[in-house]
Short mmCIF file of C-alpha atoms and ligand atoms in Angstrom, two decimals:
data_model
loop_
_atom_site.label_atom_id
_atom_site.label_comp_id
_atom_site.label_asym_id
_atom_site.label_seq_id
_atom_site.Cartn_x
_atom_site.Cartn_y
_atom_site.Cartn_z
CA UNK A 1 40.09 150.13 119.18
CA UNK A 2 42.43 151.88 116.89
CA UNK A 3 45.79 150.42 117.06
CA UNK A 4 49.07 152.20 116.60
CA UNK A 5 51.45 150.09 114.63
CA UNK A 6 55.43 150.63 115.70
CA UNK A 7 56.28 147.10 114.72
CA UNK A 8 60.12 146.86 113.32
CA UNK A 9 59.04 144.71 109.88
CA UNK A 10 57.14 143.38 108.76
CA UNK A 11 55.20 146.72 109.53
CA UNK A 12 52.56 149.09 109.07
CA UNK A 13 51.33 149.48 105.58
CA UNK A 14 49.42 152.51 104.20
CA UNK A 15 46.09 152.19 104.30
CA UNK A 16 46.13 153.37 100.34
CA UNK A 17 48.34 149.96 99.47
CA UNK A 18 46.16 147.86 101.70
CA UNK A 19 43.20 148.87 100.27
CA UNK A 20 44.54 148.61 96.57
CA UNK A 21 45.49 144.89 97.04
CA UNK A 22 42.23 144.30 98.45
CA UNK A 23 40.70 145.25 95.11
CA UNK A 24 43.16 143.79 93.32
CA UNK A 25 42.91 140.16 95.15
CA UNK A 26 39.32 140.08 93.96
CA UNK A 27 39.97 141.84 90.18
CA UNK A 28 43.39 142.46 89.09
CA UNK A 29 42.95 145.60 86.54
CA UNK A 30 39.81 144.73 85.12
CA UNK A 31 41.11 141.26 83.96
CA UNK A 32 38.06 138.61 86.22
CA UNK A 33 41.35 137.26 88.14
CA UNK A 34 42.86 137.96 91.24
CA UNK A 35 46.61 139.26 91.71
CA UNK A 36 47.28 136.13 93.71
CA UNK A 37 46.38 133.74 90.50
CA UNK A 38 47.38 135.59 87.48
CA UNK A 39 50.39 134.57 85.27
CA UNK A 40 53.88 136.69 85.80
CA UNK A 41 53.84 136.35 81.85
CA UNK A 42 50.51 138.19 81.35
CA UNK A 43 50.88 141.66 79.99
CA UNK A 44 48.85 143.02 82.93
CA UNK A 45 51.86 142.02 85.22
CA UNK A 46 54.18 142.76 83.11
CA UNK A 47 52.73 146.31 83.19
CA UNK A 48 53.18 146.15 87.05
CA UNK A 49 56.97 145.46 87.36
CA UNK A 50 58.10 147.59 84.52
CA UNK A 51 56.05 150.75 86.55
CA UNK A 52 57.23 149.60 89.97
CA UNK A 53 60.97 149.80 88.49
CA UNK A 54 60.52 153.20 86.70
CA UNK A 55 58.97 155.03 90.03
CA UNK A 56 61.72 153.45 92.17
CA UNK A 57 64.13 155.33 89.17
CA UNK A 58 61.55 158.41 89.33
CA UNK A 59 61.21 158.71 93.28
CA UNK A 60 65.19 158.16 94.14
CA UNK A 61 66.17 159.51 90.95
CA UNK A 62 68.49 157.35 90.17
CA UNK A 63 70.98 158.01 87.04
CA UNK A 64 71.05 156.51 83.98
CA UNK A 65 73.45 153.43 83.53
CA UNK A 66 71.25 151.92 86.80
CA UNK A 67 69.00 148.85 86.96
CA UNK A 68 66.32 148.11 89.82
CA UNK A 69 65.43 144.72 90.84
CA UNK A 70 62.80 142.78 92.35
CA UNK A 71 64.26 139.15 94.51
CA UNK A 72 63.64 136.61 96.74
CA UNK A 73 65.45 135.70 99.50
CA UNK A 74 65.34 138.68 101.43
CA UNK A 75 68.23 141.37 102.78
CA UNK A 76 69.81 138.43 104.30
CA UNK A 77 70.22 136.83 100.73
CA UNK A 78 71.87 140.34 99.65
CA UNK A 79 74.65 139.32 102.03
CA UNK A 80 75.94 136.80 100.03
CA UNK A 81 75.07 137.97 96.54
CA UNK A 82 76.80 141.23 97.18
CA UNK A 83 79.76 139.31 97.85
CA UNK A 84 79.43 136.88 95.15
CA UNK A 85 79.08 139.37 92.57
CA UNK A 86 81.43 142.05 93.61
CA UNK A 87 84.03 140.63 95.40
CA UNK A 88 87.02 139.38 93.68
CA UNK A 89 89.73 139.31 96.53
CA UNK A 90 88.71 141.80 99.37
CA UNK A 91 86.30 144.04 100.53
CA UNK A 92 85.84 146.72 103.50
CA UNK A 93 83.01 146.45 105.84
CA UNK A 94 81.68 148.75 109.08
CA UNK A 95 80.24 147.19 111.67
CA UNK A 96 77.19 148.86 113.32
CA UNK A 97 75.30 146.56 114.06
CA UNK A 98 73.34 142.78 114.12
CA UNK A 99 72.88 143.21 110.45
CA UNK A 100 76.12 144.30 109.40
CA UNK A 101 77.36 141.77 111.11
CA UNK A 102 75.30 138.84 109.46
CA UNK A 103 76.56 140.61 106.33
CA UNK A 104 80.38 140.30 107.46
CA UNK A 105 79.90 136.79 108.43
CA UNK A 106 78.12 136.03 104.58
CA UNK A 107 81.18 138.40 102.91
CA UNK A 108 84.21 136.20 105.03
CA UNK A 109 82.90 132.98 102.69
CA UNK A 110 83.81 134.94 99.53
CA UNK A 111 87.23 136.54 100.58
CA UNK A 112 89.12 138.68 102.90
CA UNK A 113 86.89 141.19 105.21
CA UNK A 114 88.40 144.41 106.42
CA UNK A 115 85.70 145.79 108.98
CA UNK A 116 87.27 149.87 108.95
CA UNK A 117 85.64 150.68 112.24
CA UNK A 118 82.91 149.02 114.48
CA UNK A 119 81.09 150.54 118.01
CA UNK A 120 80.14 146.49 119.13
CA UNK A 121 82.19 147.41 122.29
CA UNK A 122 79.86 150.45 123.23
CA UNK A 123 76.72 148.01 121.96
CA UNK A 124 76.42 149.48 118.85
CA UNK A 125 75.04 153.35 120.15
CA UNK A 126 76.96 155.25 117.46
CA UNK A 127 78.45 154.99 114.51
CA UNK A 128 82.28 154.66 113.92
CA UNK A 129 83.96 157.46 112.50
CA UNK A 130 87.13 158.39 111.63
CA UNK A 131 87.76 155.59 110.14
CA UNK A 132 89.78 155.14 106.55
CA UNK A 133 88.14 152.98 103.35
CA UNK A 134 91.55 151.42 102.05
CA UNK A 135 92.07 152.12 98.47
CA UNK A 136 92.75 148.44 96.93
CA UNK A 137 89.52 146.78 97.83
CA UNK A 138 86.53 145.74 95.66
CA UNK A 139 84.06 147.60 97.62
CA UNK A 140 82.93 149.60 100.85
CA UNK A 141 79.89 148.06 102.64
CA UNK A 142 77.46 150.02 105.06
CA UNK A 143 74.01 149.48 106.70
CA UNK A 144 72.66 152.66 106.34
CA UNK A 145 70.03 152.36 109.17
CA UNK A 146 70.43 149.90 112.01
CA UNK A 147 67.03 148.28 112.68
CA UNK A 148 67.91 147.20 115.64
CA UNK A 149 70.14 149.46 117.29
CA UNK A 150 68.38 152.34 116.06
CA UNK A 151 71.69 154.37 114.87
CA UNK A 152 71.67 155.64 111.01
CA UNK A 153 73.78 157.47 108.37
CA UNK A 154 72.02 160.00 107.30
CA UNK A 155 74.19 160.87 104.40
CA UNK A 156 75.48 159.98 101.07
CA UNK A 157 79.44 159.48 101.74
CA UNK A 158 82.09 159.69 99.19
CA UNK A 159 84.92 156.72 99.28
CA UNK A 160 87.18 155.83 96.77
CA UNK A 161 85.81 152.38 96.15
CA UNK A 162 82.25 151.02 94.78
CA UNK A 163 79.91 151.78 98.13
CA UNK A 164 77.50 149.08 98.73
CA UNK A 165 74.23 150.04 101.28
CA UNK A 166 72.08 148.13 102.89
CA UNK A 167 68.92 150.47 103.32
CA UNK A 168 65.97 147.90 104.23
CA UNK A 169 65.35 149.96 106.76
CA UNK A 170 65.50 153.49 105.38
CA UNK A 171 64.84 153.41 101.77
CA UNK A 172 62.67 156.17 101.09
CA UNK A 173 63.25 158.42 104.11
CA UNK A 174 65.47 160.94 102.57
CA UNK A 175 66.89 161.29 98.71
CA UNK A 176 69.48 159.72 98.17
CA UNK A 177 72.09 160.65 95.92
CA UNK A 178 72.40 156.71 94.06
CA UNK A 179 75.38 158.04 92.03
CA UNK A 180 77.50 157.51 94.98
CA UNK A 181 76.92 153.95 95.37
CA UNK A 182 77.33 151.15 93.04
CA UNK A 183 74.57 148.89 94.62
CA UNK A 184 71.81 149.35 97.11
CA UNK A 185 69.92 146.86 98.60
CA UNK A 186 67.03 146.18 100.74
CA UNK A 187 63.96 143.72 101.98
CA UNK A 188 61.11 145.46 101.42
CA UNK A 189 59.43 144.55 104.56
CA UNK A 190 59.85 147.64 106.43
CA UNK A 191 59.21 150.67 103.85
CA UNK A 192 57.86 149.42 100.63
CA UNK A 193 55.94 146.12 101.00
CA UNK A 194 54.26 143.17 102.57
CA UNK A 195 57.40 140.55 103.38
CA UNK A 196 58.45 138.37 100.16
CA UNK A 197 60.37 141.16 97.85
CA UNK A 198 64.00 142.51 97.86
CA UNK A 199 64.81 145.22 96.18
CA UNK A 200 68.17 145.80 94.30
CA UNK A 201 69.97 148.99 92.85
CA UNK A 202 72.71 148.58 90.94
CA UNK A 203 74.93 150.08 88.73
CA UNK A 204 75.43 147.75 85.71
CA UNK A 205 79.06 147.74 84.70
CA UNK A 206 79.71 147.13 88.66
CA UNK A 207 78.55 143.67 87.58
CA UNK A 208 80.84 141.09 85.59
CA UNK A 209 83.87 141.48 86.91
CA UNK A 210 84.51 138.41 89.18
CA UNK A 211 85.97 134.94 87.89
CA UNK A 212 83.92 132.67 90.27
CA UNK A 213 81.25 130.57 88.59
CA UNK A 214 77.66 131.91 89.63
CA UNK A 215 74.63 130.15 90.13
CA UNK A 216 72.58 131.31 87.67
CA UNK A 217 70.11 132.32 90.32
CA UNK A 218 72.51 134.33 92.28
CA UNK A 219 74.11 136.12 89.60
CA UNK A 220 72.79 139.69 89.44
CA UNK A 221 72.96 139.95 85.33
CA UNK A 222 70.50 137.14 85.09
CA UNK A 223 68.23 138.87 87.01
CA UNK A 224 69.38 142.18 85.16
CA UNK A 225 68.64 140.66 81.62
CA UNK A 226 64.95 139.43 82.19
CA UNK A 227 63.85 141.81 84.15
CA UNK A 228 63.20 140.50 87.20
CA UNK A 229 61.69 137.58 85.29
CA UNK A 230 63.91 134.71 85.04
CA UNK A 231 61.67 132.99 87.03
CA UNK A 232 58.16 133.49 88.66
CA UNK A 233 59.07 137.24 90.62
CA UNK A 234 57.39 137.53 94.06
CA UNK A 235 54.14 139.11 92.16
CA UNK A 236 51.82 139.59 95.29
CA UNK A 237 54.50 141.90 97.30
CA UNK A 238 55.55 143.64 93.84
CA UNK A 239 51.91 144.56 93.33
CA UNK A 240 51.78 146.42 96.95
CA UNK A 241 55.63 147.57 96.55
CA UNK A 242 53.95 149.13 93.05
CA UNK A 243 50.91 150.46 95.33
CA UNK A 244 53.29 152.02 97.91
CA UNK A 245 55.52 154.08 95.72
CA UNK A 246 52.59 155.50 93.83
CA UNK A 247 51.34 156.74 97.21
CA UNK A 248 54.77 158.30 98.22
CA UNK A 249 54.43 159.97 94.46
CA UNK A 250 51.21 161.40 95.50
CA UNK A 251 52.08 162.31 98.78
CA UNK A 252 54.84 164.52 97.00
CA UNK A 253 58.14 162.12 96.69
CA UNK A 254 60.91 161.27 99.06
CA UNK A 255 61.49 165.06 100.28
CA UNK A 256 57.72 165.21 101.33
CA UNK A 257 58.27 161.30 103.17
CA UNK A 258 61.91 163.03 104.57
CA UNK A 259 59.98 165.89 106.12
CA UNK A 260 57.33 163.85 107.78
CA UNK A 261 59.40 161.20 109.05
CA UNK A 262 61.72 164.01 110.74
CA UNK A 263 58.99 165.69 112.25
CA UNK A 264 57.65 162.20 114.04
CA UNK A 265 61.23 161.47 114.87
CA UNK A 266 61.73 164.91 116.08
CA UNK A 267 58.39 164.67 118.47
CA UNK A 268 58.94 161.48 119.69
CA UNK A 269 62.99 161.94 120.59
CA UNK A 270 62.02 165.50 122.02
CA UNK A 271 59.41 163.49 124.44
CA UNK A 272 62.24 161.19 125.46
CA UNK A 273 64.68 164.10 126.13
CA UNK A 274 62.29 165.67 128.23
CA UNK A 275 61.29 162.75 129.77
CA UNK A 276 62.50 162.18 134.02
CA UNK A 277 62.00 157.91 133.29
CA UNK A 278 62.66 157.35 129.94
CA UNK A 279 65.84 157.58 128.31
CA UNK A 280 67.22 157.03 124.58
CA UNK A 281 69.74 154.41 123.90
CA UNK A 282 72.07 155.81 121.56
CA UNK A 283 74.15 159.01 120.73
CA UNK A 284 71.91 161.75 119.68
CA UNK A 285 73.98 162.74 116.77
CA UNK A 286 73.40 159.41 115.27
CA UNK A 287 69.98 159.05 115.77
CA UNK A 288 67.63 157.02 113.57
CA UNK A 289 64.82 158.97 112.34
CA UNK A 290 63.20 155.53 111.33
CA UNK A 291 63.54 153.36 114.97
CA UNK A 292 63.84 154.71 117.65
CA UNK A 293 65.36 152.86 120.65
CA UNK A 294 64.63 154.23 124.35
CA UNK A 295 64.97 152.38 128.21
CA UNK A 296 63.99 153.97 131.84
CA UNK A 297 66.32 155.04 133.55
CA UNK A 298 67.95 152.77 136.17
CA UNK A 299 65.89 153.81 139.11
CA UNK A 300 62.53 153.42 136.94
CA UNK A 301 63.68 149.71 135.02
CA UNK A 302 61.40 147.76 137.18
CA UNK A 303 58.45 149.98 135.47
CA UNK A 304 59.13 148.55 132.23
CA UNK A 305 56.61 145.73 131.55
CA UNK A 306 54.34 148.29 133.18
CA UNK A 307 54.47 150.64 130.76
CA UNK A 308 54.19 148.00 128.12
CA UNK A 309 50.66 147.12 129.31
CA UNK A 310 49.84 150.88 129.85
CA UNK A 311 50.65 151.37 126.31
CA UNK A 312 48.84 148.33 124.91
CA UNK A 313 45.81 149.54 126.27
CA UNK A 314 45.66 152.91 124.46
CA UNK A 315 46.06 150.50 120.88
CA UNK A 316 49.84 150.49 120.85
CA UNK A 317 51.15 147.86 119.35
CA UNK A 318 54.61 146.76 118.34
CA UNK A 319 57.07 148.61 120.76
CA UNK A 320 58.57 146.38 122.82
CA UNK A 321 62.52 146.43 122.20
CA UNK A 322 64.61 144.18 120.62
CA UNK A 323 66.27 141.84 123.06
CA UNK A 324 70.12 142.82 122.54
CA UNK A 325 68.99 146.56 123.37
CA UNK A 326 66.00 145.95 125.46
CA UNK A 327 63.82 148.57 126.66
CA UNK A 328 61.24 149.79 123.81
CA UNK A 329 61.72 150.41 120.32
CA UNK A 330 59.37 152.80 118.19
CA UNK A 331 59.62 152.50 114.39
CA UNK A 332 58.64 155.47 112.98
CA UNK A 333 58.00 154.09 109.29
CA UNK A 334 56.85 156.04 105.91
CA UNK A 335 53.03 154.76 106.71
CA UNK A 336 53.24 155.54 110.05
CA UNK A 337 50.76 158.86 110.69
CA UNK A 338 52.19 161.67 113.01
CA UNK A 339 48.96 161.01 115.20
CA UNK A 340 50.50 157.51 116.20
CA UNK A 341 53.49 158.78 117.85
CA UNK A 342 51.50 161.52 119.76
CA UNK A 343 49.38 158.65 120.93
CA UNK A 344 53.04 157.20 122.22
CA UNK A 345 54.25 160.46 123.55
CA UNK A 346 50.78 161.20 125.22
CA UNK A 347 50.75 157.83 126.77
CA UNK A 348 54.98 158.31 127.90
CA UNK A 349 53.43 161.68 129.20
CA UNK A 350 50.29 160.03 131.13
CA UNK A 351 52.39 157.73 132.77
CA UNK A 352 55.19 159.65 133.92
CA UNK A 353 52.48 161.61 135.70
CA UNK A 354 51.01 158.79 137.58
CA UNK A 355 54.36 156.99 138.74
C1 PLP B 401 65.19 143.63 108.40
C2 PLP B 401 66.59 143.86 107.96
C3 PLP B 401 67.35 142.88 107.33
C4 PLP B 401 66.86 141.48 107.12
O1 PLP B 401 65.95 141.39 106.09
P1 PLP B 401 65.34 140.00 105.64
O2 PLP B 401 64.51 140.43 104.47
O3 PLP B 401 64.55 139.45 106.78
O4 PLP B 401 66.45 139.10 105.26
C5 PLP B 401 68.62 143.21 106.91
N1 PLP B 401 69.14 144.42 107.11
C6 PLP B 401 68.44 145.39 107.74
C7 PLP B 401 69.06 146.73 107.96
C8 PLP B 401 67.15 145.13 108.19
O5 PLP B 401 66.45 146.10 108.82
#
């Protein structure tokens, strides 16, 4: 049976990257090997990370003055590099959800933590506003997209400090105006690859000004300097991440993923607002276009494993909720085909109609 993959990372690939590692496990651009046992060094590689850095450049646009690069370690690493790197006394964080907060906790080892605004009380269903970025710290930190939660900002804000973004979850979904921030981050897990690589924007001359001494693996210039080859790079999940973006260039670049990703978004939230059982979790205006987060209604709860085995059965897979939210939990990745989430609102539809 066909299955229908809302899983919240790792996550549905595109059946163009899949297919393109295939080939390139058994013969890596012509050169007898496969991807999983050739050298970082050769010049076939090589080839492979210098491309995968220029189309991130080319599909975000980013500016000149801007480096990308490929890490281990994950998002969760990001929350104490960022730190490490960019804070020298203090820095400003919002809370808005499980991830920011990991990041918070990771930040508080480094120096003082200002979190500006936070929803925790209200669960995380909206994010803060109103809130004011003092002027004196080192930076501004925000999860653009909360994975679990399923809130997002949507735009590119302007604060008077370096803004730092965690967008694992987003990357890709809309452009993004990189000028405004002086380092984006993200494990590629969710948009852009199999598990293994994290991918880092930053703005060079953000880096270099902190005293602390660095491990030379968590200091951003060495990675900056080589290229993402100090040491051996994750080279399997570079290779699909390289796969991935040349689909989203073929498929027309981020404006073309923006479009399609609103339109499943749009279909699946305007099923849940119609909906007499099912109900979504947070406030509409700050939505996630990316994962989305719905619950039946109190007098329907009881229904809920129900209508996870009515939905497994039509090839469904993946949308069981996260257990600080509950309910179900739909992520609406790039890869993700439109057909999927009629499949999901077809089946909400199917058994509304017989309960
Ligand atoms: C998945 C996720 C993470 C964690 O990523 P790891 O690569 O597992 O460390 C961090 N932040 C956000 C927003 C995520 O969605």
């Amino acid at each position: 049976m066909k299955k229908h993959n809302f899983y919240a990372g790792p996550s549905i690939m595109s059946q163009y990257t899949i297919d393109h590692c295939i080939d390139a496990i058994h013969d890596f651009a012509g050169t007898g090997l496969s991807i999983l046992e050739i050298s970082h060094r050769s010049k076939e590689f090589s080839a492979v990370i210098e491309k995968a850095e220029q189309l991130f450049k080319e599909l975000l646009d980013i500016p000149e003055g801007y480096r990308v690069i490929f890490l281990g370690g994950g998002a969760s690493l990001q929350f104490a590099m960022v730190p490490m790197n960019l804070m020298r006394t203090r820095a400003a964080y919002l809370d808005t959800g499980t991830w920011a907060n990991k990041a918070i906790k990771e930040a508080k080892l480094f120096g003082e933590v200002e979190v500006v605004g936070s929803s925790k009380a209200d669960n995380y269903t909206y994010i803060p506003k109103g809130y004011v970025v003092p002027k004196d710290v080192d930076y501004f930190h925000i999860t653009t997209n909360n994975t679990i939660y399923g809130t997002e900002i949507r735009h590119d804000m302007d604060v008077p400090v370096r803004l730092v973004a965690d967008m694992s979850s987003d990357i890709f979904s809309r452009p993004v105006d990189v000028s405004k921030y002086d380092l984006i981050y993200g494990g590629a897990q969710k948009n852009v690859s199999p598990a293994g690589v994290t991918f880092v924007i930053v703005r060079e001359d953000a880096l270099g000004h902190v005293d602390r001494v660095l491990p030379t693996m968590l200091n951003y210039k060495t990675h900056v300097e080589k290229g993402s080859m100090f040491n051996t790079p994750p080279v399997f999940p570079i290779y699909a991440a390289l796969q991935t973006l040349e689909w989203y260039k073929e498929l027309g670049g981020v404006k073309e993923l923006q479009r399609r990703d609103e339109e499943k978004a749009a279909v699946l939230y305007d099923a849940i607002d119609g909906s007499r059982m099912f109900v979504g979790t947070v406030h509409p205006e700050d939505r996630s276009i990316m994962n989305v987060c719905f619950v039946m209604k109190p007098e329907y709860k009881e229904l809920e494993a129900d209508f996870l085995a009515f939905a497994t059965e039509r090839g469904i897979v993946g949308i069981k909720g996260h257990r600080s939210v509950g309910g179900f939990r739909a992520s609406l990745y790039n890869a993700l085909p439109l057909e999927s989430v009629k499949v999901l609102t077809q089946a909400m539809h199917d058994f509304e109609a017989t309960h």
